Tab-separated table of C-alpha atoms in Angstrom:
chain	number	residue	atom	x	y	z
A	1	MET	CA	0.000	0.000	0.000
A	2	ASN	CA	1.490	3.282	-1.102
A	3	ASP	CA	0.038	6.330	0.666
A	4	ALA	CA	1.874	9.168	-1.045
A	5	VAL	CA	1.338	12.566	0.542
A	6	VAL	CA	1.473	15.565	-1.782
A	7	VAL	CA	2.335	19.034	-0.464
A	8	GLY	CA	2.238	21.986	-2.839
A	9	GLY	CA	2.131	19.663	-5.822
A	10	LEU	CA	5.308	17.845	-4.736
A	11	PRO	CA	5.564	14.484	-2.970
A	12	TYR	CA	6.310	14.667	0.779
A	13	ASP	CA	8.555	12.015	2.332
A	14	GLY	CA	6.861	12.268	5.749
A	15	GLN	CA	10.071	12.231	7.786
A	16	SER	CA	12.485	15.020	6.986
A	17	GLY	CA	9.923	17.762	6.541
A	18	LEU	CA	11.151	18.353	2.996
A	19	THR	CA	9.228	18.033	-0.214
A	20	LEU	CA	10.882	15.887	-2.828
A	21	PRO	CA	11.636	17.232	-6.302
A	22	PRO	CA	10.001	15.603	-9.333
A	23	THR	CA	11.796	12.462	-10.452
A	24	GLY	CA	11.758	13.296	-14.136
A	25	GLY	CA	9.366	10.457	-15.021
A	26	PRO	CA	6.616	10.685	-17.586
A	27	GLY	CA	4.390	13.697	-17.133
A	28	SER	CA	6.777	15.536	-14.829
A	29	ARG	CA	8.214	18.903	-15.724
A	30	ARG	CA	11.779	19.864	-15.131
A	31	VAL	CA	12.309	23.562	-14.596
A	32	GLN	CA	15.764	24.833	-15.365
A	33	ARG	CA	16.647	28.278	-14.194
A	34	GLU	CA	19.720	30.070	-15.400
A	35	VAL	CA	21.569	31.250	-12.318
A	36	THR	CA	23.764	34.244	-12.931
A	37	GLN	CA	26.183	35.389	-10.322
A	38	MET	CA	27.447	38.859	-9.600
A	39	ARG	CA	31.186	38.889	-10.021
A	40	PRO	CA	33.712	41.490	-8.878
A	41	TYR	CA	35.568	43.457	-11.550
A	42	GLU	CA	38.182	46.169	-11.432
A	43	ILE	CA	38.109	48.868	-14.110
A	44	VAL	CA	40.997	51.228	-14.775
A	45	VAL	CA	40.126	54.167	-16.981
A	46	ILE	CA	42.580	56.718	-18.377
A	47	LEU	CA	40.802	59.943	-19.230
A	48	ASP	CA	42.058	62.948	-21.140
A	49	ALA	CA	44.164	64.975	-18.685
A	50	HIS	CA	42.513	68.226	-19.786
A	51	LEU	CA	39.012	67.183	-18.674
A	52	GLU	CA	37.381	69.162	-15.896
A	53	GLU	CA	36.309	67.554	-12.629
A	54	ALA	CA	32.660	67.642	-13.743
A	55	ALA	CA	33.484	65.552	-16.817
A	56	VAL	CA	35.366	63.008	-14.692
A	57	GLN	CA	32.385	62.768	-12.335
A	58	ALA	CA	30.079	62.358	-15.353
A	59	VAL	CA	32.044	59.259	-16.447
A	60	ILE	CA	31.687	57.803	-12.934
A	61	ASN	CA	27.960	58.599	-12.853
A	62	ARG	CA	27.344	57.149	-16.324
A	63	THR	CA	29.168	53.955	-15.355
A	64	GLY	CA	27.123	53.692	-12.144
A	65	GLU	CA	23.857	54.214	-14.048
A	66	LEU	CA	24.785	51.574	-16.613
A	67	LEU	CA	25.665	49.120	-13.854
A	68	GLY	CA	22.428	49.868	-12.005
A	69	ALA	CA	20.382	49.257	-15.142
A	70	SER	CA	21.966	45.819	-15.549
A	71	GLY	CA	21.547	44.870	-11.880
A	72	GLY	CA	25.137	45.592	-10.845
A	73	GLN	CA	26.625	48.129	-8.513
A	74	LEU	CA	29.585	50.473	-8.358
A	75	THR	CA	31.413	49.460	-5.177
A	76	ARG	CA	34.198	52.025	-5.202
A	77	ALA	CA	35.507	54.837	-7.386
A	78	ASP	CA	39.043	55.987	-6.631
A	79	LYS	CA	40.364	59.051	-8.451
A	80	TRP	CA	44.131	58.740	-8.834
A	81	GLY	CA	44.458	62.072	-10.609
A	82	LYS	CA	46.833	63.146	-13.369
A	83	ARG	CA	49.747	60.829	-14.047
A	84	ARG	CA	52.407	60.670	-16.688
A	85	LEU	CA	51.771	57.911	-19.227
A	86	ALA	CA	54.422	55.254	-19.801
A	87	TYR	CA	54.237	56.035	-23.518
A	88	GLU	CA	52.346	58.536	-25.622
A	89	ILE	CA	48.791	57.643	-26.578
A	90	ASP	CA	47.285	59.760	-29.360
A	91	HIS	CA	50.005	62.378	-28.825
A	92	ARG	CA	49.171	62.644	-25.109
A	93	SER	CA	51.814	62.232	-22.428
A	94	GLU	CA	49.492	62.641	-19.394
A	95	GLY	CA	46.193	61.110	-18.404
A	96	TYR	CA	43.704	61.259	-15.547
A	97	TYR	CA	43.557	57.821	-13.914
A	98	LEU	CA	40.374	56.445	-12.420
A	99	LEU	CA	39.978	53.084	-10.646
A	100	MET	CA	36.517	51.607	-10.166
A	101	GLU	CA	35.526	48.404	-8.400
A	102	VAL	CA	32.191	46.995	-9.512
A	103	SER	CA	30.014	43.933	-9.027
A	104	VAL	CA	28.078	42.914	-12.110
A	105	GLU	CA	26.862	39.876	-14.022
A	106	PRO	CA	29.305	38.662	-16.691
A	107	ASP	CA	26.838	39.364	-19.521
A	108	ALA	CA	26.779	43.089	-18.699
A	109	VAL	CA	30.565	43.511	-18.994
A	110	SER	CA	30.474	43.674	-22.792
A	111	GLU	CA	27.935	46.533	-22.659
A	112	LEU	CA	30.104	48.335	-20.104
A	113	ASP	CA	33.152	47.854	-22.329
A	114	ARG	CA	31.246	49.210	-25.329
A	115	SER	CA	30.051	52.226	-23.375
A	116	LEU	CA	33.572	53.114	-22.215
A	117	ARG	CA	34.917	52.679	-25.746
A	118	LEU	CA	32.366	55.159	-27.076
A	119	THR	CA	32.659	57.699	-24.248
A	120	GLU	CA	34.422	60.836	-25.365
A	121	GLY	CA	37.391	61.676	-23.175
A	122	VAL	CA	38.293	58.042	-22.401
A	123	VAL	CA	41.805	57.433	-23.735
A	124	ARG	CA	42.115	53.800	-22.587
A	125	HIS	CA	40.299	51.431	-20.248
A	126	LYS	CA	40.822	47.913	-18.938
A	127	ILE	CA	38.255	45.654	-17.239
A	128	VAL	CA	39.696	42.816	-15.161
A	129	ARG	CA	37.746	40.139	-13.322
A	130	MET	CA	38.863	39.877	-9.711
A	131	PRO	CA	39.219	36.499	-7.949
A	132	GLU	CA	36.014	35.292	-6.288
A	133	HIS	CA	37.590	34.495	-2.923
A	134	SER	CA	39.178	37.881	-2.297
A	135	GLY	CA	36.842	40.656	-1.234
A	136	ALA	CA	39.515	43.321	-1.624
A	137	ARG	CA	42.520	43.898	-3.788
A	138	ALA	CA	45.860	42.538	-2.738
A	139	SER	CA	47.825	45.124	-0.841
A	140	ARG	CA	51.009	46.484	-2.314
A	141	PRO	CA	54.249	45.991	-0.383
A	142	ARG	CA	55.308	49.041	1.584
A	143	ALA	CA	58.459	50.886	0.587
A	144	ASP	CA	60.328	49.665	3.687
A	145	GLU	CA	59.452	45.990	3.032
A	146	PRO	CA	61.748	44.027	0.713
A	147	ALA	CA	60.009	42.514	-2.311
A	148	LEU	CA	60.353	38.739	-2.677
A	149	ALA	CA	62.118	37.947	-5.907
A	150	GLY	CA	62.200	34.362	-7.107
A	151	PRO	CA	64.312	31.397	-5.964
A	152	GLU	CA	67.433	33.430	-5.175
A	153	HIS	CA	65.627	35.081	-2.255
A	154	THR	CA	66.653	33.445	1.030
A	155	GLU	CA	65.639	34.233	4.587
């Protein structure tokens, strides 16, 4: 004798308090849901050094709005200021550096990349996915700490 109990359309095992998922037999439906995960990214943007502060803030705001529309968020925006470029880009020797940390779904990164490519005043940009396990960037060694350098380093 099989007295199957059904709770909410799903069979109940009677012991654990859990409903059992459908077995996939005839007549059962299998629902597959695409699970997307927010991932941390770091974006470095080099802006034209001659831009005013309002234009720099506009780039940050536009990026935040684009992220918000796609379900992401701008975690941090760090303005590094004007720096000398390692080499000339479009006859420019200086740029305004901007570092942004964001959390966004992987599908939205291509739209963010496209938006930065088309934004006037952006000289270069780079979007890098951060490791999942680290909540923050790795800290840089202080000036008074020796840097470890390969196998020749001994303690």
